[in-house]
PDB file of C-alpha atoms in Angstrom:
ATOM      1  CA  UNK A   1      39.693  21.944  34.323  1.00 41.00           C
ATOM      2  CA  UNK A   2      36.408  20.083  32.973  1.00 43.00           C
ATOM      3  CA  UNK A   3      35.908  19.747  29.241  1.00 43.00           C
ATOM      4  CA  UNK A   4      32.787  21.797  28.255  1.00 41.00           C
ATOM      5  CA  UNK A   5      30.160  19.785  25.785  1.00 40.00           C
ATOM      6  CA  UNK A   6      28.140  22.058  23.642  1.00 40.00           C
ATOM      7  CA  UNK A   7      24.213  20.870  23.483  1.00 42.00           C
ATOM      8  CA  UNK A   8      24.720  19.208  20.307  1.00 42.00           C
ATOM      9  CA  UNK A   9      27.817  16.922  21.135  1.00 43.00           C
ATOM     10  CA  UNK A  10      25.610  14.257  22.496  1.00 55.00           C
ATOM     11  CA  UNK A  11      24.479  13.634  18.516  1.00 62.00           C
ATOM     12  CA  UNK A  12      25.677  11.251  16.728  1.00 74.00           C
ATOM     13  CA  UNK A  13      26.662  11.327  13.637  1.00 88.00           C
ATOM     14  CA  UNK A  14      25.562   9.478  10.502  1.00 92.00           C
ATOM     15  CA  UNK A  15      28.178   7.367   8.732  1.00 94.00           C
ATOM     16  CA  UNK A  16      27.837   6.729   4.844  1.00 94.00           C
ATOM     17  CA  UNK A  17      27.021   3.188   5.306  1.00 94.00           C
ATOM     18  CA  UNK A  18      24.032   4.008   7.708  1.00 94.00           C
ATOM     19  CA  UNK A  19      22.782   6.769   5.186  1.00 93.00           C
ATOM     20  CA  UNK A  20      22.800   3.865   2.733  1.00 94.00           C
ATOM     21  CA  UNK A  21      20.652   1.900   4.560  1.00 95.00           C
ATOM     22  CA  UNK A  22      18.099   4.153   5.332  1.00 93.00           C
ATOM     23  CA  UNK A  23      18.015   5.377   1.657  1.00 93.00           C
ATOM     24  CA  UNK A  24      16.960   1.731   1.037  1.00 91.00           C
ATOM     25  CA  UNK A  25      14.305   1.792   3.663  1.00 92.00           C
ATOM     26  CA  UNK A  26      12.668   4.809   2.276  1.00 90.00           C
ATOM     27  CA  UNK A  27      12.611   3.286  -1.166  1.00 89.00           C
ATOM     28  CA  UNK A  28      11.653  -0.076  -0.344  1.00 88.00           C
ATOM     29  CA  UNK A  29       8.341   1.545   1.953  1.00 84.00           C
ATOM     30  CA  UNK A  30       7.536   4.090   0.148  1.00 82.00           C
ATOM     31  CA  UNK A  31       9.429   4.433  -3.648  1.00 83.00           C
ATOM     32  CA  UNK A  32      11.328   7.358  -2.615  1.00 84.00           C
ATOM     33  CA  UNK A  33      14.504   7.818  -4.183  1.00 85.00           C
ATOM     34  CA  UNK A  34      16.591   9.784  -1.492  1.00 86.00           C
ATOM     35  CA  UNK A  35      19.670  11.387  -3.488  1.00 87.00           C
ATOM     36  CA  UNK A  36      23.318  11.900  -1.488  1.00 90.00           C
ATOM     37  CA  UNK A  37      22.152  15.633  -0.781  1.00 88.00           C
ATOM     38  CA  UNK A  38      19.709  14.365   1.590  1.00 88.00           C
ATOM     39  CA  UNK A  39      22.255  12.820   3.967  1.00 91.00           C
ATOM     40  CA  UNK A  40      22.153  15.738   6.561  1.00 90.00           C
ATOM     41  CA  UNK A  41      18.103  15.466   6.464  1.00 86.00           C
ATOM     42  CA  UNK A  42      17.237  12.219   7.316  1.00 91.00           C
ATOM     43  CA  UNK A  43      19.888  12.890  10.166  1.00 92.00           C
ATOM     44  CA  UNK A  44      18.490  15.845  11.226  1.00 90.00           C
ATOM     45  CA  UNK A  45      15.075  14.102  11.042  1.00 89.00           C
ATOM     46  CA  UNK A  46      15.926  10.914  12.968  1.00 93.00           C
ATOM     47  CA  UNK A  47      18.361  12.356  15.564  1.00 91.00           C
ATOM     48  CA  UNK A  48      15.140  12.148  18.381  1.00 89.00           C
ATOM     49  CA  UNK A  49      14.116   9.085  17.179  1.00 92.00           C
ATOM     50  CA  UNK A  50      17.750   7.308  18.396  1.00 93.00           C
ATOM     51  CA  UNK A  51      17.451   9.094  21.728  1.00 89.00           C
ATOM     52  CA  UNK A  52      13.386   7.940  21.996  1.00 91.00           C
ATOM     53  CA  UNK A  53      13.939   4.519  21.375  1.00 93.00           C
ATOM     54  CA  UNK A  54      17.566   4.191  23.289  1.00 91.00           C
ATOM     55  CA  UNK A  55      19.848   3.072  20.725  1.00 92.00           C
ATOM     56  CA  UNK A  56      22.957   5.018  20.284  1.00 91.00           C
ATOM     57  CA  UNK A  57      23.835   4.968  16.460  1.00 93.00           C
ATOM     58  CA  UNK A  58      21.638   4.844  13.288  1.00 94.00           C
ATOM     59  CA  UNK A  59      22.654   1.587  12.550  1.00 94.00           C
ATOM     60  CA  UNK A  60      21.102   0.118  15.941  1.00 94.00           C
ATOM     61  CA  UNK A  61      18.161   2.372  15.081  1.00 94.00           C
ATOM     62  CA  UNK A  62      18.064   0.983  11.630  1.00 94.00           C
ATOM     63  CA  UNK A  63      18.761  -2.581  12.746  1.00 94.00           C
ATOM     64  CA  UNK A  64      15.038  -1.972  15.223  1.00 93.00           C
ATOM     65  CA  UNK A  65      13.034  -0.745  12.167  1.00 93.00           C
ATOM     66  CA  UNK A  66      14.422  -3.711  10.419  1.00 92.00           C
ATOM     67  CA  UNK A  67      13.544  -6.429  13.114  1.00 92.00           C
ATOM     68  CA  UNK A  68      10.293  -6.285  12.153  1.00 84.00           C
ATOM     69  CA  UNK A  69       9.235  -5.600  16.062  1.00 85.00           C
ATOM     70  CA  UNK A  70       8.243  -1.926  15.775  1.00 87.00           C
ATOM     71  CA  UNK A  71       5.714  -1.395  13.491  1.00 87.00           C
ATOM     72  CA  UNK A  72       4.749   1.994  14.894  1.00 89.00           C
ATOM     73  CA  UNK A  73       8.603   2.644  15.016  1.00 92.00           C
ATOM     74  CA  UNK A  74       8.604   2.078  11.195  1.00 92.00           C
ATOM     75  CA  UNK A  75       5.696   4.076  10.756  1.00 88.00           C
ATOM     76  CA  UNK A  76       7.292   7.240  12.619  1.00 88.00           C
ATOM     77  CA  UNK A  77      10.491   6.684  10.491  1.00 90.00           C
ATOM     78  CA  UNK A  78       8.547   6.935   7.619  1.00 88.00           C
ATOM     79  CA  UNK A  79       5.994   9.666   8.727  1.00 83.00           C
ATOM     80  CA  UNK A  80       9.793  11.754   9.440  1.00 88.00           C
ATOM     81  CA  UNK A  81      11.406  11.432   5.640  1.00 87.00           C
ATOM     82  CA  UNK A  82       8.344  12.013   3.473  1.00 80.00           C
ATOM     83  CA  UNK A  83       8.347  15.606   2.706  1.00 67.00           C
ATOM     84  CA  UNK A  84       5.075  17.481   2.635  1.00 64.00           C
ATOM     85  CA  UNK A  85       4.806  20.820   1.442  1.00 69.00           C
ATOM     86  CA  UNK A  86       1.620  21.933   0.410  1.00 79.00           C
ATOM     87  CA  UNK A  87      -0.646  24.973   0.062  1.00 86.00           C
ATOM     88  CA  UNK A  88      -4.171  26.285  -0.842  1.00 94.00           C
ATOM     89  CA  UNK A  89      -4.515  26.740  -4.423  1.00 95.00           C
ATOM     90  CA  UNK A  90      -1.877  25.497  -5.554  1.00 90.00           C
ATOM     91  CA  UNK A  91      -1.506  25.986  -9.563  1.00 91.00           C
ATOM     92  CA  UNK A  92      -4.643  27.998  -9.887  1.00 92.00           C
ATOM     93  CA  UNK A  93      -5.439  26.508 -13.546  1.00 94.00           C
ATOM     94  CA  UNK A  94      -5.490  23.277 -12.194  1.00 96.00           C
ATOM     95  CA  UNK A  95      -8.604  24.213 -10.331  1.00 97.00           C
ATOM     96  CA  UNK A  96      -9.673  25.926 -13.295  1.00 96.00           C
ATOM     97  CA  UNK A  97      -9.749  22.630 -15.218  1.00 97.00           C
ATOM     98  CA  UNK A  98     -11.138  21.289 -12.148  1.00 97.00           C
ATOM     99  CA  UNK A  99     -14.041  23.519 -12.708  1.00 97.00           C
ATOM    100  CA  UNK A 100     -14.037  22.899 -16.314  1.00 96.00           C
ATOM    101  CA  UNK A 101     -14.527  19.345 -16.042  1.00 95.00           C
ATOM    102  CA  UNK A 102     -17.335  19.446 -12.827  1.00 96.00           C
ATOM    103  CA  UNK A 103     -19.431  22.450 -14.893  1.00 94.00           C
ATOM    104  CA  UNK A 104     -19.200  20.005 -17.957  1.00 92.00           C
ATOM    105  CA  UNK A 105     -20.160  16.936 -16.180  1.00 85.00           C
ATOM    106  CA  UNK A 106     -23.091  18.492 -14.109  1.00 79.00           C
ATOM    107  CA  UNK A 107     -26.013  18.108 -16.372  1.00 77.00           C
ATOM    108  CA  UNK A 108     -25.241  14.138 -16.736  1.00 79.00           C
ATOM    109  CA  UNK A 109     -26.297  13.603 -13.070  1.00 78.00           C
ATOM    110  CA  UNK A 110     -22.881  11.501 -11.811  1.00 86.00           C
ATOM    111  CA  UNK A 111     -20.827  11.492  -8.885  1.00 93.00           C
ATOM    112  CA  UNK A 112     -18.057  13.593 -10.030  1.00 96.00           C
ATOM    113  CA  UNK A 113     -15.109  11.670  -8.289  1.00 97.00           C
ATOM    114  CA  UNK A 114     -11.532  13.629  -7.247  1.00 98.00           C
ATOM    115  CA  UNK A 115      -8.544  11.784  -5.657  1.00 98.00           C
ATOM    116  CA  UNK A 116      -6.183  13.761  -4.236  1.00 97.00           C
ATOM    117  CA  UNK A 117      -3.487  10.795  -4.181  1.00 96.00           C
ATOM    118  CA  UNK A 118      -0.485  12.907  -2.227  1.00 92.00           C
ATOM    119  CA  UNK A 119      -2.534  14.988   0.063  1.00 94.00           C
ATOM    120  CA  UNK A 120      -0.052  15.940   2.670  1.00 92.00           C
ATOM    121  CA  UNK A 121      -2.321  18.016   5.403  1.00 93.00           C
ATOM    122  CA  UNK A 122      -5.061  18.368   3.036  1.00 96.00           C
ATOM    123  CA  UNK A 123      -5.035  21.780   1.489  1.00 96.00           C
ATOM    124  CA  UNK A 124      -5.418  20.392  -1.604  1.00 96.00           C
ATOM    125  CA  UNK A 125      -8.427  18.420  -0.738  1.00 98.00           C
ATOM    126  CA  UNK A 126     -10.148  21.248   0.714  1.00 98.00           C
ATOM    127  CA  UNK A 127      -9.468  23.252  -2.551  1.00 98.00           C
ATOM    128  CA  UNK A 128     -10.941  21.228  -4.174  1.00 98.00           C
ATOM    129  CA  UNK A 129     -14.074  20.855  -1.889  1.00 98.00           C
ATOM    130  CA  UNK A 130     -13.977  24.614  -2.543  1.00 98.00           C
ATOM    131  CA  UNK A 131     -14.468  24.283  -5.825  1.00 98.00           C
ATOM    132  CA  UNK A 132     -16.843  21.138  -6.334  1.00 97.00           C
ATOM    133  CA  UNK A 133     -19.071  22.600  -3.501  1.00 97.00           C
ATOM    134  CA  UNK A 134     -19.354  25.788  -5.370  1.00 96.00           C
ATOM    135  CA  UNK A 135     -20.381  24.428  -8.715  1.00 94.00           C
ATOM    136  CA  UNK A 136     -21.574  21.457  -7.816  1.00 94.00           C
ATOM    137  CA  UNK A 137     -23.426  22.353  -4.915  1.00 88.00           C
ATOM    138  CA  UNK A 138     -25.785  19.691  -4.009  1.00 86.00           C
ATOM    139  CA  UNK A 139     -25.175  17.503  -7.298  1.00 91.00           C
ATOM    140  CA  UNK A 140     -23.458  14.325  -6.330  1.00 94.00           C
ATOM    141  CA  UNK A 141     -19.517  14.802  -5.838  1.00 96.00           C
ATOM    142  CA  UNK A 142     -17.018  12.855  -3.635  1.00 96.00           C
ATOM    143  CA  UNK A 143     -12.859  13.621  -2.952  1.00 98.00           C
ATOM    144  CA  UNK A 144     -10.745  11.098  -1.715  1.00 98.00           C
ATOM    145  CA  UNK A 145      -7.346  11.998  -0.225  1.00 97.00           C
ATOM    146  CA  UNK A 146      -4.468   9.769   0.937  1.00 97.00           C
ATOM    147  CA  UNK A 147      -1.065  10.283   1.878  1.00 94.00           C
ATOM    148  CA  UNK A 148       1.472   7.551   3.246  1.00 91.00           C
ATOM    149  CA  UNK A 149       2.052   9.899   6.286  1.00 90.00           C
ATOM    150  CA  UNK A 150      -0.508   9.587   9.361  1.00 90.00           C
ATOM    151  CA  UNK A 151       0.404  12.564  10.876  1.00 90.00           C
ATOM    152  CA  UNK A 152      -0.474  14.440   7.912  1.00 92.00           C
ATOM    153  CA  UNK A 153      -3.483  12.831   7.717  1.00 95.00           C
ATOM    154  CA  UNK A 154      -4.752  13.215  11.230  1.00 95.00           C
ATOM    155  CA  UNK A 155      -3.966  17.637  10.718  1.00 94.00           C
ATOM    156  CA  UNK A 156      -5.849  16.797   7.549  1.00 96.00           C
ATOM    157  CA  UNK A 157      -8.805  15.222   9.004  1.00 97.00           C
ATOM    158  CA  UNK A 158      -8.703  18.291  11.981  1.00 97.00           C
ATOM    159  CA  UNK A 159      -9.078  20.995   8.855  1.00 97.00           C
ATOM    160  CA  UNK A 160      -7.459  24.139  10.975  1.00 97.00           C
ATOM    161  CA  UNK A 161      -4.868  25.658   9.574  1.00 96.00           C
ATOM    162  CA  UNK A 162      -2.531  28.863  10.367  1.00 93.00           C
ATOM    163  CA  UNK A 163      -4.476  31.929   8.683  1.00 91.00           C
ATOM    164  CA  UNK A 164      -1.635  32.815   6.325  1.00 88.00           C
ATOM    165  CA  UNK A 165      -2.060  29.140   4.168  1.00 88.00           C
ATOM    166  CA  UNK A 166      -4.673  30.878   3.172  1.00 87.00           C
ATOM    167  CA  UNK A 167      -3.643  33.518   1.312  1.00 89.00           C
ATOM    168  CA  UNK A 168      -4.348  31.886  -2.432  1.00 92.00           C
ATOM    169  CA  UNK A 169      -7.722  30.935  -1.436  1.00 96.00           C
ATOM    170  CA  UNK A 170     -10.222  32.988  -3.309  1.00 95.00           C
ATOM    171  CA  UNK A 171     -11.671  35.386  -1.445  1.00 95.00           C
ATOM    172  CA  UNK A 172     -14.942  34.877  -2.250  1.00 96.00           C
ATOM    173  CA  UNK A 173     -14.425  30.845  -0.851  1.00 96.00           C
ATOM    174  CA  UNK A 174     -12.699  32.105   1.387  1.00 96.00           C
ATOM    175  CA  UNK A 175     -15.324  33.436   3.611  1.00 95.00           C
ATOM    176  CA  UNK A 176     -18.560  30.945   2.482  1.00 96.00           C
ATOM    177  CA  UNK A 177     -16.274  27.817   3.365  1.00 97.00           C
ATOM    178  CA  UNK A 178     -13.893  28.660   6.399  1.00 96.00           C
ATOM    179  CA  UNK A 179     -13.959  30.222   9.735  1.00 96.00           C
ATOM    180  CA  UNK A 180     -11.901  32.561  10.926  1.00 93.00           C
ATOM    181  CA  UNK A 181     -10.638  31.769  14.343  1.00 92.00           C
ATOM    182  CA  UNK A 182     -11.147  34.043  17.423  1.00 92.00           C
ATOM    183  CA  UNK A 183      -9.764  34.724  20.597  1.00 93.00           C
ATOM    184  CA  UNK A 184      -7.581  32.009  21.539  1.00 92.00           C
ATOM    185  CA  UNK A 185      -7.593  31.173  17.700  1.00 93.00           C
ATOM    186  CA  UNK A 186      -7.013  33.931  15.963  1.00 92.00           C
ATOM    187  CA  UNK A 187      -4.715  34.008  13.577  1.00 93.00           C
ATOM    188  CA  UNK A 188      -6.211  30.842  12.321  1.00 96.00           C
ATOM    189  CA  UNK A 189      -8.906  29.528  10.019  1.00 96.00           C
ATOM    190  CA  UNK A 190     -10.859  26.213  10.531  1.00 97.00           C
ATOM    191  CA  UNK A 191     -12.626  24.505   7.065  1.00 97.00           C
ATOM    192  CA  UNK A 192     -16.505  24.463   7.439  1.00 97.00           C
ATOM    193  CA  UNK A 193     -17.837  21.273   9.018  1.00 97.00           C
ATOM    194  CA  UNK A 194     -20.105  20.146   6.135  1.00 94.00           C
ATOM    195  CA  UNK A 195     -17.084  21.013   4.059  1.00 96.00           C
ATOM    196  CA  UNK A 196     -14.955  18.414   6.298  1.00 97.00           C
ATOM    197  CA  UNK A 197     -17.403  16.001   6.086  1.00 95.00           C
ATOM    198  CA  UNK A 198     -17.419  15.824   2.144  1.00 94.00           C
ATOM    199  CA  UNK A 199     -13.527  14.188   2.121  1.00 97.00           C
ATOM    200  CA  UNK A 200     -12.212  11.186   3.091  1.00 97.00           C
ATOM    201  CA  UNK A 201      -9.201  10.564   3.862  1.00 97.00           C
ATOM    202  CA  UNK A 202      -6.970   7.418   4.113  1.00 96.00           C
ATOM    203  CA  UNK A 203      -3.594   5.971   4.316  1.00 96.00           C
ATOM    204  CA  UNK A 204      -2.088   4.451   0.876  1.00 96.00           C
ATOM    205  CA  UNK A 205       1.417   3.745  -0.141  1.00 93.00           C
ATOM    206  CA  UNK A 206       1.394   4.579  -4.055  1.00 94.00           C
ATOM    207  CA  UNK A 207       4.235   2.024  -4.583  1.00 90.00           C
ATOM    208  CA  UNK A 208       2.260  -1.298  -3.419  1.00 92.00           C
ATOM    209  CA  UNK A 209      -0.952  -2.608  -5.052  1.00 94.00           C
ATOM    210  CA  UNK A 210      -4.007  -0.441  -4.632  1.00 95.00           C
ATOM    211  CA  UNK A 211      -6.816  -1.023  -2.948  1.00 95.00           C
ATOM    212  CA  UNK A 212     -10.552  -0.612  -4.164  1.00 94.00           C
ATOM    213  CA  UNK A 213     -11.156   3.053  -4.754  1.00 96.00           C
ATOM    214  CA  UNK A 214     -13.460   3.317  -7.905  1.00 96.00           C
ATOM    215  CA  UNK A 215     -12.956   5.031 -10.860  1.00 97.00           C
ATOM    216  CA  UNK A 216     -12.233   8.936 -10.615  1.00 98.00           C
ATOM    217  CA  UNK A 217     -12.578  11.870 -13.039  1.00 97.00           C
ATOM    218  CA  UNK A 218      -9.443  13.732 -11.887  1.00 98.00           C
ATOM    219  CA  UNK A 219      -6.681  12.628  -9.640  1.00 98.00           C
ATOM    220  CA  UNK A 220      -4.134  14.977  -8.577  1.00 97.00           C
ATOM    221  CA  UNK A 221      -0.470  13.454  -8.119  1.00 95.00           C
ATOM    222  CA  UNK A 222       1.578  16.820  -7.734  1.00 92.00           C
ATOM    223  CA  UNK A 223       5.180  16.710  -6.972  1.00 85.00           C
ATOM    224  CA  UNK A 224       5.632  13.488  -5.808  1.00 85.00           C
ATOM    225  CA  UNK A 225       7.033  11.654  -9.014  1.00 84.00           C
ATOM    226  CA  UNK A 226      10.098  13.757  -8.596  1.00 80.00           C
ATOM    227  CA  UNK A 227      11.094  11.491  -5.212  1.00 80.00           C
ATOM    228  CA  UNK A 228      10.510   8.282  -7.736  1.00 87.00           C
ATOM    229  CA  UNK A 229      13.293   6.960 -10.382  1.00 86.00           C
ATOM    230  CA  UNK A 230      11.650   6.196 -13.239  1.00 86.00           C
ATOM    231  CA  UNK A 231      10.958   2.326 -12.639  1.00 89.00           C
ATOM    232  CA  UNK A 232       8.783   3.570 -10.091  1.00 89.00           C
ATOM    233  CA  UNK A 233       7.440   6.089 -11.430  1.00 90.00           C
ATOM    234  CA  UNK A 234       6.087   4.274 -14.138  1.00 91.00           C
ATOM    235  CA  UNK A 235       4.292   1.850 -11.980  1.00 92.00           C
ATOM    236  CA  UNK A 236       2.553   4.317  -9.867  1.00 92.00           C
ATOM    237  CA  UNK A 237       1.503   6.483 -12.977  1.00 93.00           C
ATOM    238  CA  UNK A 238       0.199   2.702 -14.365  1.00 93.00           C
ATOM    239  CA  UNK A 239      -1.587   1.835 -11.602  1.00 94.00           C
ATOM    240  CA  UNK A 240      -3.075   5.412 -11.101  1.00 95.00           C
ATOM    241  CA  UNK A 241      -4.213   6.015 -14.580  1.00 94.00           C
ATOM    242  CA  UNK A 242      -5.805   2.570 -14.218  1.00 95.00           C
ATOM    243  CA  UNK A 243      -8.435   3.878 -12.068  1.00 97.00           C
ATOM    244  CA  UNK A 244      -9.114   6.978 -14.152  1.00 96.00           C
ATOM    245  CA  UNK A 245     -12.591   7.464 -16.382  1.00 96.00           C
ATOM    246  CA  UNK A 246     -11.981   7.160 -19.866  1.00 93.00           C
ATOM    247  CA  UNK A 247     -10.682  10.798 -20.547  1.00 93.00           C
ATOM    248  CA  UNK A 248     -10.252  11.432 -16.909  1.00 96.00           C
ATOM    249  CA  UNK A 249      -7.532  13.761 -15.942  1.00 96.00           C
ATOM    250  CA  UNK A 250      -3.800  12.963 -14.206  1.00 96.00           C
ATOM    251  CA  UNK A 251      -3.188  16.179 -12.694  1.00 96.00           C
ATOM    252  CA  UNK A 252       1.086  16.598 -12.076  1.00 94.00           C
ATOM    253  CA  UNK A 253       3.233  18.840 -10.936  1.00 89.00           C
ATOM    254  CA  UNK A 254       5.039  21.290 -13.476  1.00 84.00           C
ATOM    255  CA  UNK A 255       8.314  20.166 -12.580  1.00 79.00           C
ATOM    256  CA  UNK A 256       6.942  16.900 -13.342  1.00 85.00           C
ATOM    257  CA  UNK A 257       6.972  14.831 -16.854  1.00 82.00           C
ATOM    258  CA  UNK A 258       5.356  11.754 -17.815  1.00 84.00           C
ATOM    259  CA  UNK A 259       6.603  11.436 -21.187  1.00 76.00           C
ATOM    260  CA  UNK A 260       8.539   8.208 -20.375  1.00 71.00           C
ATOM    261  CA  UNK A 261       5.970   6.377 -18.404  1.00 67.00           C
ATOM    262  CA  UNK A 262       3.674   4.685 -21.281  1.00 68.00           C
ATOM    263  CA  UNK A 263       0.445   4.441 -22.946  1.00 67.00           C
ATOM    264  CA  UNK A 264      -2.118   4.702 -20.663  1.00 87.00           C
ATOM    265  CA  UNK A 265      -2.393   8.775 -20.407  1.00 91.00           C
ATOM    266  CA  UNK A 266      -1.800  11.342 -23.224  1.00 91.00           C
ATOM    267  CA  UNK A 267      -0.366  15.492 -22.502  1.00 91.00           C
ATOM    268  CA  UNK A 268      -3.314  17.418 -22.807  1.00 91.00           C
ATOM    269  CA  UNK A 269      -1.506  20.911 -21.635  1.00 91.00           C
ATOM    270  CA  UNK A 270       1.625  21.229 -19.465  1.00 90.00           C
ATOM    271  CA  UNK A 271       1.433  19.011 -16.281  1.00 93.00           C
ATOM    272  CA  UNK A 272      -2.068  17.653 -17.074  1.00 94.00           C
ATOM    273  CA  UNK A 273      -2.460  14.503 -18.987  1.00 94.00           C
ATOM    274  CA  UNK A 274      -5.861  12.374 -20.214  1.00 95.00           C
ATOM    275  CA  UNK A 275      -6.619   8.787 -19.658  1.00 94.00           C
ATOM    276  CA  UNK A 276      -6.403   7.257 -23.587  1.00 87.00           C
TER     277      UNK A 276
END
């Protein structure tokens, strides 16, 4: 009789030296500490990516993203084992700060400057675009979103989401900044054009040196830090808070704490600090 092979037999599996490895390619690229719990993910994650490239282990495939020959390769591996979660409106008194600071800033006449440095598909960025845009309205404001993902960035770019993101999105916003798909969209929601064209968006890796951005009045870096040990995490919150206004804001996530990262920012309230 034949030996049946269930669908999943073909997959192989990850040894503890191979997991190794590919927890130091994460944190060498991109800072990200990946703890032993993780093991079954970056499997899970990479199993295509062996059967794409023909290699038959995750040690060959690690061995090709470490040849230096596959620099798209290494950017898919990458793109795979970042995690981004994100959603509209996320922390609401975050964007009430946000609105705080723009409102307070408006009769001075300057470009009030937002960097959403995590962006992940852009929710964010469009919140806040939400926000400036309906304080600010034609005053001068600019966001600036990165994320070390591309594909993230290219959904981000698009600005069409699945109609249930948007369920934190004031409904007021709501309907003056998004469209509500029909017909073969519905179900969906698209950001308004001259919305869109408001944020830019770019790729930057948070552990290497920066490049010119300009100095900002808020950044957001929510729930990233917790993927960073704390030599890292010190460096990024340096070279971030570098780049802040004096008294700009570091926005974090509340799982977050920068109380062991320096001098350069002071807690103003839970998760959001000040540039000293």
């Amino acid at each position: 009789m034949a030996a049946t092979h269930s669908p999943h037999a073909a997959r192989p599996g990850i040894s503890q030296a191979e997991f190794v490895q590919f927890q130091r390619f994460i944190y060498d690229a991109a800072g990200i500490t990946l703890s032993d719990a993780k093991k079954a993910l970056v499997s899970g994650r990479l199993a295509k990516r062996l059967a794409h490239c023909g290699v038959a282990s995750y040690g060959e495939y690690f061995r090709l993203l470490d040849s230096g020959a596959c620099k798209d390769e290494v950017q898919e591996a990458i793109d795979l084992l970042t995690t981004n979660e994100t959603y509209f409106f996320r922390e609401a008194k975050h964007f009430d700060l946000l609105r705080e600071r723009a409102l307070a800033q408006r009769p001075r006449g300057e470009s009030f400057r937002v960097w959403s440095a995590a962006c992940s598909s852009g929710e964010e960025c469009y919140s806040i675009a939400m926000v400036l845009a309906d304080c600010l309205g034609e005053r001068p404001w600019e966001i600036m979103g990165s994320d070390i993902c591309t594909k993230v960035l290219h959904k981000a770019r698009i600005g069409h989401y699945p109609m249930e993101r948007a369920r934190h999105i004031p409904p007021a916003l709501l309907r003056k900044y998004c469209l509500k798909g029909q017909d073969a969209q519905e179900g969906t929601m698209l950001v308004e054009a001259s919305l869109r064209r408001r944020v830019q968006f770019g790729q930057i890796n948070l552990n290497t040196a920066l490049p010119q951005l300009g100095q900002f009045d808020m950044v957001f870096l929510r729930n990233v830090m917790i993927y960073f040990n704390g030599d890292t995490k010190r460096q990024v919150v340096d070279r971030i808070a570098a780049l802040l206004k004096p008294h700009g804001c570091l926005v974090i996530g509340h799982a977050e704490s920068l109380s062991d990262t320096g001098a350069m920012v002071r807690s103003l309230a839970p998760s959001i600090y000040v540039r000293t």
